[in-house]
Short mmCIF file of C-alpha atoms in Angstrom, two decimals:
data_model
loop_
_atom_site.label_atom_id
_atom_site.label_comp_id
_atom_site.label_asym_id
_atom_site.label_seq_id
_atom_site.Cartn_x
_atom_site.Cartn_y
_atom_site.Cartn_z
CA MET A 25 0.00 0.00 0.00
CA ARG A 26 2.80 2.40 0.96
CA LYS A 27 4.63 1.66 -2.28
CA ASN A 28 1.55 2.33 -4.40
CA LEU A 29 0.82 5.56 -2.51
CA SER A 30 4.38 6.76 -2.99
CA ARG A 31 4.37 6.03 -6.69
CA ALA A 32 0.96 7.68 -6.92
CA LEU A 33 2.54 10.86 -5.55
CA VAL A 34 5.25 10.58 -8.17
CA VAL A 35 2.77 10.09 -10.96
CA THR A 36 0.68 13.05 -9.78
CA ALA A 37 3.72 15.29 -10.10
CA VAL A 38 4.78 13.75 -13.39
CA CYS A 39 1.33 14.08 -14.92
CA ALA A 40 1.19 17.74 -13.93
CA THR A 41 4.68 18.22 -15.30
CA VAL A 42 3.95 16.55 -18.63
CA ALA A 43 0.82 18.66 -19.02
CA ALA A 44 2.74 21.84 -18.28
CA ALA A 45 5.49 20.81 -20.71
CA ALA A 46 2.94 20.35 -23.44
CA VAL A 47 1.81 23.95 -22.94
CA THR A 48 5.10 25.71 -22.22
CA ASP A 49 7.65 23.42 -23.88
CA THR A 50 10.16 24.42 -21.19
CA GLY A 51 11.54 21.04 -20.16
CA SER A 52 10.71 17.70 -18.62
CA VAL A 53 10.65 15.96 -15.31
CA GLY A 54 13.10 14.04 -13.19
CA THR A 55 13.13 10.37 -12.31
CA ALA A 56 11.77 7.96 -9.74
CA ALA A 57 12.39 4.55 -8.24
CA ALA A 58 10.46 2.00 -6.25
CA ALA A 59 9.43 3.65 -2.98
CA PRO A 60 11.37 2.54 0.08
CA SER A 61 10.43 3.16 3.67
CA THR A 62 11.51 6.45 5.18
CA PRO A 63 15.04 6.04 6.56
CA ALA A 64 16.03 6.96 10.08
CA PRO A 65 17.79 10.30 10.43
CA SER A 66 21.48 10.06 9.58
CA THR A 67 24.07 10.67 12.26
CA PRO A 68 25.60 14.12 11.73
CA ALA A 69 29.32 14.55 11.37
CA PRO A 70 31.13 15.12 14.67
CA SER A 71 31.82 18.72 15.43
CA THR A 72 33.60 20.55 18.23
CA PRO A 73 31.30 22.86 20.20
CA ALA A 74 32.53 26.29 21.15
CA PRO A 75 33.64 26.53 24.82
CA SER A 76 31.00 28.04 27.08
CA SER A 77 31.91 31.16 29.01
CA GLN A 78 29.79 29.76 31.87
CA ASP A 79 31.97 26.66 32.22
CA PRO A 80 35.66 27.33 32.95
CA SER A 81 36.56 23.65 32.59
CA ALA A 82 35.34 23.69 29.00
CA ARG A 83 38.10 26.13 28.06
CA THR A 84 40.76 23.61 29.04
CA THR A 85 39.16 20.54 27.41
CA PRO A 86 41.37 19.27 24.55
CA VAL A 87 39.85 19.52 21.08
CA THR A 88 39.10 16.11 19.56
CA PRO A 89 40.29 16.01 15.95
CA ARG A 90 37.85 14.83 13.30
CA LEU A 91 38.50 11.23 12.35
CA PRO A 92 39.87 10.69 8.83
CA SER A 93 38.01 8.80 6.14
CA ARG A 94 39.13 5.18 6.20
CA VAL A 95 38.18 1.57 5.57
CA VAL A 96 36.68 0.25 8.80
CA SER A 97 36.19 -3.40 7.92
CA THR A 98 36.05 -5.88 5.07
CA THR A 99 33.85 -8.97 5.16
CA ASN A 100 33.91 -11.74 2.56
CA VAL A 101 30.30 -12.60 1.75
CA SER A 102 31.19 -15.09 -0.99
CA PRO A 103 34.19 -15.76 -3.25
CA GLN A 104 32.85 -12.99 -5.50
CA GLU A 105 31.26 -10.55 -3.07
CA GLN A 106 32.58 -8.42 -0.22
CA MET A 107 30.95 -6.00 2.20
CA ILE A 108 33.29 -3.11 2.94
CA GLU A 109 32.56 -0.52 5.63
CA VAL A 110 34.02 2.95 4.98
CA TYR A 111 33.96 5.83 7.42
CA SER A 112 33.17 9.17 5.77
CA ALA A 113 34.71 12.17 7.50
CA ALA A 114 32.45 14.49 5.52
CA MET A 115 29.28 12.82 6.82
CA GLY A 116 30.60 11.55 10.14
CA LYS A 117 29.24 8.06 9.64
CA THR A 118 30.12 4.66 8.22
CA ILE A 119 28.88 3.72 4.75
CA SER A 120 28.45 0.12 3.61
CA LEU A 121 29.60 -0.91 0.15
CA ASN A 122 28.49 -3.97 -1.77
CA VAL A 123 31.55 -4.94 -3.79
CA LEU A 124 31.86 -7.52 -6.55
CA ARG A 125 35.43 -8.68 -7.19
CA PRO A 126 36.91 -10.25 -10.35
CA ARG A 127 37.92 -13.90 -10.28
CA ASP A 128 41.60 -13.11 -10.73
CA ARG A 129 42.47 -10.67 -7.96
CA GLY A 130 46.14 -10.94 -8.76
CA ILE A 131 45.72 -8.69 -11.79
CA PRO A 132 44.61 -5.09 -11.08
CA ALA A 133 41.10 -4.34 -12.36
CA PRO A 134 39.26 -1.05 -13.00
CA THR A 135 36.21 0.03 -10.98
CA LEU A 136 32.57 0.55 -11.92
CA TYR A 137 30.66 2.59 -9.35
CA LEU A 138 27.07 1.37 -9.74
CA LEU A 139 24.51 3.51 -7.87
CA ASN A 140 21.04 2.54 -6.72
CA GLY A 141 17.93 4.72 -7.16
CA ALA A 142 15.89 6.86 -4.78
CA GLY A 143 15.98 4.30 -1.97
CA GLY A 144 19.78 4.19 -1.94
CA GLY A 145 19.73 0.40 -1.69
CA GLU A 146 18.43 0.69 1.89
CA ASP A 147 15.30 -1.16 0.76
CA ASP A 148 14.92 -4.12 -1.58
CA ALA A 149 14.88 -1.93 -4.71
CA SER A 150 18.56 -2.46 -5.44
CA TRP A 151 20.89 -3.90 -8.04
CA ARG A 152 21.71 -6.69 -5.59
CA VAL A 153 18.09 -7.75 -5.07
CA LYS A 154 16.35 -6.91 -8.34
CA THR A 155 18.87 -7.94 -11.00
CA ASP A 156 21.29 -10.64 -12.07
CA TYR A 157 24.25 -8.30 -11.76
CA LYS A 158 26.26 -10.71 -9.61
CA ARG A 159 25.98 -13.47 -12.17
CA TYR A 160 26.52 -11.07 -15.05
CA PHE A 161 29.79 -9.71 -13.63
CA SER A 162 31.08 -13.09 -12.45
CA ASP A 163 33.32 -13.44 -15.51
CA LYS A 164 34.11 -9.72 -15.96
CA HIS A 165 37.47 -8.31 -14.89
CA VAL A 166 36.17 -5.34 -12.93
CA ASN A 167 35.43 -4.25 -9.37
CA VAL A 168 31.77 -3.22 -9.01
CA VAL A 169 31.23 -0.90 -6.05
CA THR A 170 27.69 -0.03 -4.90
CA PRO A 171 27.13 2.16 -1.82
CA VAL A 172 24.26 1.23 0.48
CA GLY A 173 22.76 4.51 1.65
CA GLY A 174 21.92 7.98 0.39
CA ALA A 175 18.16 7.52 0.14
CA PHE A 176 16.52 10.64 -1.34
CA SER A 177 19.87 12.46 -1.31
CA TYR A 178 20.47 12.74 -5.07
CA TYR A 179 24.02 11.71 -4.11
CA THR A 180 25.03 15.35 -3.84
CA ASP A 181 26.46 17.68 -1.21
CA TRP A 182 23.60 19.33 0.64
CA GLN A 183 24.07 22.92 1.77
CA ARG A 184 22.53 22.22 5.17
CA ASP A 185 21.85 19.20 7.36
CA ASP A 186 18.23 18.06 7.09
CA PRO A 187 16.15 17.27 10.21
CA VAL A 188 14.95 14.02 8.62
CA LEU A 189 17.58 13.02 6.06
CA GLY A 190 20.55 14.11 8.14
CA ARG A 191 23.92 15.13 6.75
CA ASN A 192 24.42 14.41 3.05
CA LYS A 193 27.84 15.03 1.56
CA TRP A 194 27.71 12.30 -1.04
CA GLN A 195 29.52 14.17 -3.77
CA THR A 196 32.50 14.65 -1.48
CA PHE A 197 32.32 11.01 -0.38
CA LEU A 198 32.02 9.53 -3.86
CA THR A 199 34.53 11.76 -5.67
CA GLU A 200 37.12 12.60 -2.99
CA GLU A 201 37.00 10.25 -0.01
CA LEU A 202 36.05 6.89 -1.51
CA PRO A 203 38.11 6.46 -4.73
CA PRO A 204 41.58 6.48 -3.10
CA LEU A 205 40.36 4.11 -0.39
CA VAL A 206 38.89 1.72 -2.97
CA ASP A 207 42.02 1.91 -5.13
CA SER A 208 44.20 1.07 -2.14
CA ALA A 209 41.99 -1.64 -0.65
CA LEU A 210 41.26 -3.42 -3.93
CA GLY A 211 44.49 -2.80 -5.81
CA THR A 212 42.72 -1.28 -8.80
CA THR A 213 44.08 0.14 -12.05
CA GLY A 214 42.80 3.59 -11.07
CA ARG A 215 40.42 3.72 -14.05
CA ASN A 216 36.77 4.34 -13.15
CA ALA A 217 33.29 4.55 -14.62
CA ILE A 218 29.99 5.36 -12.95
CA ALA A 219 26.40 4.35 -13.70
CA GLY A 220 23.03 4.95 -12.07
CA ILE A 221 19.31 4.45 -12.49
CA SER A 222 16.41 6.84 -12.03
CA MET A 223 17.38 9.35 -9.28
CA SER A 224 21.06 8.46 -9.55
CA GLY A 225 20.73 8.78 -13.32
CA THR A 226 20.75 12.49 -12.54
CA SER A 227 23.52 12.20 -9.97
CA VAL A 228 26.07 10.50 -12.21
CA PHE A 229 26.22 13.56 -14.46
CA ASN A 230 26.87 15.95 -11.58
CA LEU A 231 29.48 13.65 -10.05
CA ALA A 232 31.37 13.50 -13.35
CA ILE A 233 31.15 17.26 -13.81
CA SER A 234 32.50 17.87 -10.30
CA ALA A 235 35.46 15.51 -10.86
CA PRO A 236 36.34 15.85 -14.57
CA LYS A 237 39.20 13.33 -14.62
CA LEU A 238 37.77 10.72 -12.28
CA TYR A 239 35.51 8.75 -14.65
CA LYS A 240 36.25 7.49 -18.14
CA SER A 241 32.54 7.07 -18.82
CA VAL A 242 29.12 7.79 -17.33
CA ALA A 243 25.90 5.82 -17.86
CA ALA A 244 22.41 7.07 -16.95
CA TYR A 245 19.62 4.50 -17.16
CA SER A 246 16.19 6.21 -17.21
CA GLY A 247 17.71 9.29 -15.63
CA CYS A 248 16.95 12.97 -16.10
CA ALA A 249 19.49 15.78 -16.18
CA ARG A 250 17.09 18.68 -15.65
CA THR A 251 17.10 20.10 -12.12
CA SER A 252 16.81 23.89 -12.19
CA ASP A 253 13.68 24.35 -14.31
CA PRO A 254 10.28 24.45 -12.53
CA LEU A 255 9.26 21.07 -13.89
CA GLY A 256 12.37 19.27 -12.69
CA GLN A 257 12.12 20.99 -9.32
CA ALA A 258 8.50 19.90 -8.94
CA TYR A 259 9.56 16.30 -9.39
CA ILE A 260 12.53 16.58 -7.03
CA ARG A 261 10.15 18.01 -4.43
CA THR A 262 8.03 14.88 -4.84
CA VAL A 263 11.00 12.55 -4.36
CA ILE A 264 12.70 14.38 -1.49
CA GLY A 265 9.74 16.05 0.18
CA ASP A 266 6.77 13.74 -0.31
CA ARG A 267 8.67 10.45 -0.23
CA GLY A 268 11.73 11.25 1.84
CA ARG A 269 10.08 13.84 4.11
CA GLY A 270 13.08 16.11 3.60
CA ASP A 271 13.32 19.82 2.79
CA ILE A 272 14.60 20.32 -0.76
CA THR A 273 15.90 23.80 0.01
CA ASN A 274 18.40 22.17 2.37
CA MET A 275 19.90 20.48 -0.68
CA TRP A 276 20.77 23.32 -3.07
CA GLY A 277 19.19 26.33 -1.41
CA PRO A 278 16.22 28.42 -2.58
CA LEU A 279 14.55 27.07 -5.70
CA ASN A 280 15.41 30.15 -7.73
CA GLY A 281 18.90 30.40 -6.29
CA PRO A 282 22.25 29.71 -7.94
CA GLY A 283 22.69 26.32 -6.25
CA TRP A 284 20.09 24.71 -8.48
CA ARG A 285 21.60 26.10 -11.67
CA GLU A 286 25.08 25.06 -10.56
CA ASN A 287 23.81 21.49 -10.16
CA ASP A 288 21.86 21.26 -13.42
CA PRO A 289 23.81 18.95 -15.79
CA TYR A 290 21.71 20.13 -18.72
CA LEU A 291 23.12 23.63 -18.28
CA HIS A 292 26.68 22.32 -17.92
CA ALA A 293 26.73 19.64 -20.60
CA ALA A 294 29.96 21.02 -22.09
CA ALA A 295 31.77 20.13 -18.86
CA LEU A 296 31.33 16.45 -19.76
CA LYS A 297 33.55 16.77 -22.81
CA GLY A 298 36.29 14.16 -22.60
CA THR A 299 33.98 11.70 -20.80
CA LYS A 300 32.00 9.05 -22.66
CA VAL A 301 28.28 9.34 -21.95
CA TYR A 302 25.66 6.59 -22.28
CA MET A 303 21.95 7.19 -21.80
CA THR A 304 18.99 4.84 -22.07
CA SER A 305 15.23 5.27 -21.82
CA GLY A 306 12.00 3.65 -22.91
CA THR A 307 8.83 5.19 -24.26
CA GLY A 308 6.65 4.06 -21.38
CA LEU A 309 4.61 1.71 -23.57
CA PRO A 310 4.28 -1.83 -22.15
CA GLY A 311 7.07 -4.12 -23.25
CA PRO A 312 8.33 -7.67 -22.73
CA TYR A 313 8.87 -7.22 -18.96
CA ASP A 314 5.43 -5.72 -18.38
CA THR A 315 3.48 -8.97 -18.29
CA LEU A 316 2.03 -11.15 -15.55
CA ASP A 317 4.68 -13.82 -16.13
CA ALA A 318 7.62 -11.37 -15.94
CA ASP A 319 10.07 -12.33 -13.19
CA LEU A 320 9.54 -9.26 -11.02
CA VAL A 321 5.78 -9.21 -11.53
CA ASP A 322 5.39 -12.88 -10.59
CA GLY A 323 1.71 -13.11 -11.43
CA ASP A 324 0.67 -10.18 -9.21
CA ALA A 325 -1.93 -8.12 -11.08
CA ALA A 326 -1.56 -5.15 -8.71
CA VAL A 327 2.19 -5.02 -9.33
CA LEU A 328 1.65 -5.21 -13.06
CA LEU A 329 -0.95 -2.43 -13.01
CA ASP A 330 1.38 -0.18 -11.02
CA GLN A 331 4.28 -0.94 -13.36
CA VAL A 332 2.33 -0.40 -16.58
CA VAL A 333 0.34 2.69 -15.60
CA MET A 334 2.56 4.56 -13.18
CA GLY A 335 5.87 3.25 -14.44
CA GLY A 336 4.75 3.97 -17.98
CA ILE A 337 3.93 7.61 -17.29
CA ILE A 338 7.21 8.18 -15.46
CA GLU A 339 9.28 6.57 -18.20
CA ALA A 340 7.54 8.60 -20.89
CA ALA A 341 8.55 11.78 -19.08
CA VAL A 342 12.10 10.49 -18.58
CA ASN A 343 12.29 9.74 -22.29
CA SER A 344 11.55 13.40 -23.06
CA CYS A 345 14.25 14.51 -20.64
CA THR A 346 16.76 12.12 -22.21
CA GLN A 347 16.11 13.64 -25.62
CA GLN A 348 16.75 17.14 -24.24
CA MET A 349 20.02 16.09 -22.63
CA GLU A 350 21.11 14.38 -25.83
CA GLN A 351 20.59 17.64 -27.72
CA ALA A 352 22.66 19.57 -25.16
CA LEU A 353 25.47 16.99 -25.26
CA THR A 354 25.49 16.91 -29.07
CA ALA A 355 25.69 20.70 -29.20
CA ALA A 356 28.66 20.53 -26.83
CA ASN A 357 30.39 17.83 -28.93
CA VAL A 358 30.34 15.32 -26.07
CA ASP A 359 30.85 11.70 -27.12
CA THR A 360 27.34 10.37 -26.44
CA THR A 361 25.55 7.09 -27.10
CA VAL A 362 21.79 6.96 -26.58
CA ILE A 363 19.81 3.71 -26.52
CA ARG A 364 16.12 4.33 -27.02
CA ARG A 365 13.87 1.43 -26.19
CA PRO A 366 10.68 1.48 -28.31
CA LEU A 367 8.87 -0.18 -25.42
CA GLY A 368 9.33 -0.42 -21.68
CA THR A 369 8.40 1.16 -18.36
CA HIS A 370 10.33 2.61 -15.43
CA SER A 371 11.31 -0.74 -13.95
CA TRP A 372 14.24 -2.95 -13.03
CA GLN A 373 14.30 -5.57 -15.75
CA TYR A 374 14.79 -2.86 -18.37
CA TRP A 375 17.67 -1.38 -16.36
CA GLU A 376 19.24 -4.80 -16.06
CA ARG A 377 19.06 -5.08 -19.83
CA ASP A 378 20.46 -1.55 -20.23
CA LEU A 379 23.44 -2.50 -18.08
CA HIS A 380 24.07 -5.56 -20.25
CA ARG A 381 23.88 -3.49 -23.44
CA THR A 382 26.17 -0.69 -22.29
CA TRP A 383 28.76 -2.70 -20.38
CA PRO A 384 30.81 -3.81 -23.44
CA LYS A 385 31.28 -0.14 -24.34
CA ILE A 386 32.08 0.84 -20.75
CA ALA A 387 34.52 -2.06 -20.49
CA LYS A 388 36.32 -0.77 -23.57
CA ASP A 389 36.57 2.68 -21.97
CA LEU A 390 38.08 1.06 -18.88
CA GLY A 391 40.49 -1.10 -20.85
CA THR A 392 38.99 -4.37 -19.64
CA ARG A 393 36.47 -6.99 -20.67
#
């Protein structure tokens, strides 16, 4: 019930957005993912309070230095999979990573950072649960790193801590803190790519723009690059505010402020020059994975109805956004490959297929197989 209500909120915003776009032709909406439960507030980063003039002993208390970012622990889940805990100094908390390792760990391998959607992998809407990605990468010479966390954060650096969503400094974590730790812990080649679905299909663009030399390629599966136009902001409000119960102005400031324009990949498409870009989207029309016998539908008519109706409307809007971003990238002479699916909704089996179709190209960018 909660999932259907959450997606209903998304569709309400998307429908209003599509209608407005038809009248104004000013842009398109953002993306969505299966609705997770609202996460508990994140633990804020440790800070040193100012000494109180009312307490003389406080003036002599030694200042505790902020702990550095570091690998806390590594647990072998299976011969292929590890769970690595990494402490983020920027967020003051430990982040879990699902990591897939290549069979031959004696030869350095590149890294694919594979991000989850709006739920951040804190629910069951994740690459690990919804796809065959472990089997698919079992014979690939690559490290696949997927953070568990960041629900409703857009994997960006928020300007202010949020009362519900806590401290979010994901851009700092993903582009500055994590890569050197991963390279050291896994013995990588130092070559990276990043991919994401739905919400993180927006994030991957901003992460690449903020760290121009970090990623060889970027892949956005059913993502949307628009963030600063009214239509994109209306959708982000639905994801962060209605679903995450957070305050979107804590992310990039006032809606008409410079923070939103600074974090709009559509407006900064030229900054992606030198990075390979892959985008995929469907039309929203029912396709081969929108049937009662589809694996993730499993004969449930309610699930199928939600996927076809709501997922179809969302994907249709995402498809429009993908076309706009393609135009901006082409104008900026960015090396871009777009895969348009003639059928398909906003759902996991299509993203699994998108990953399979784009990986050979990403592997080539990374110099692996």
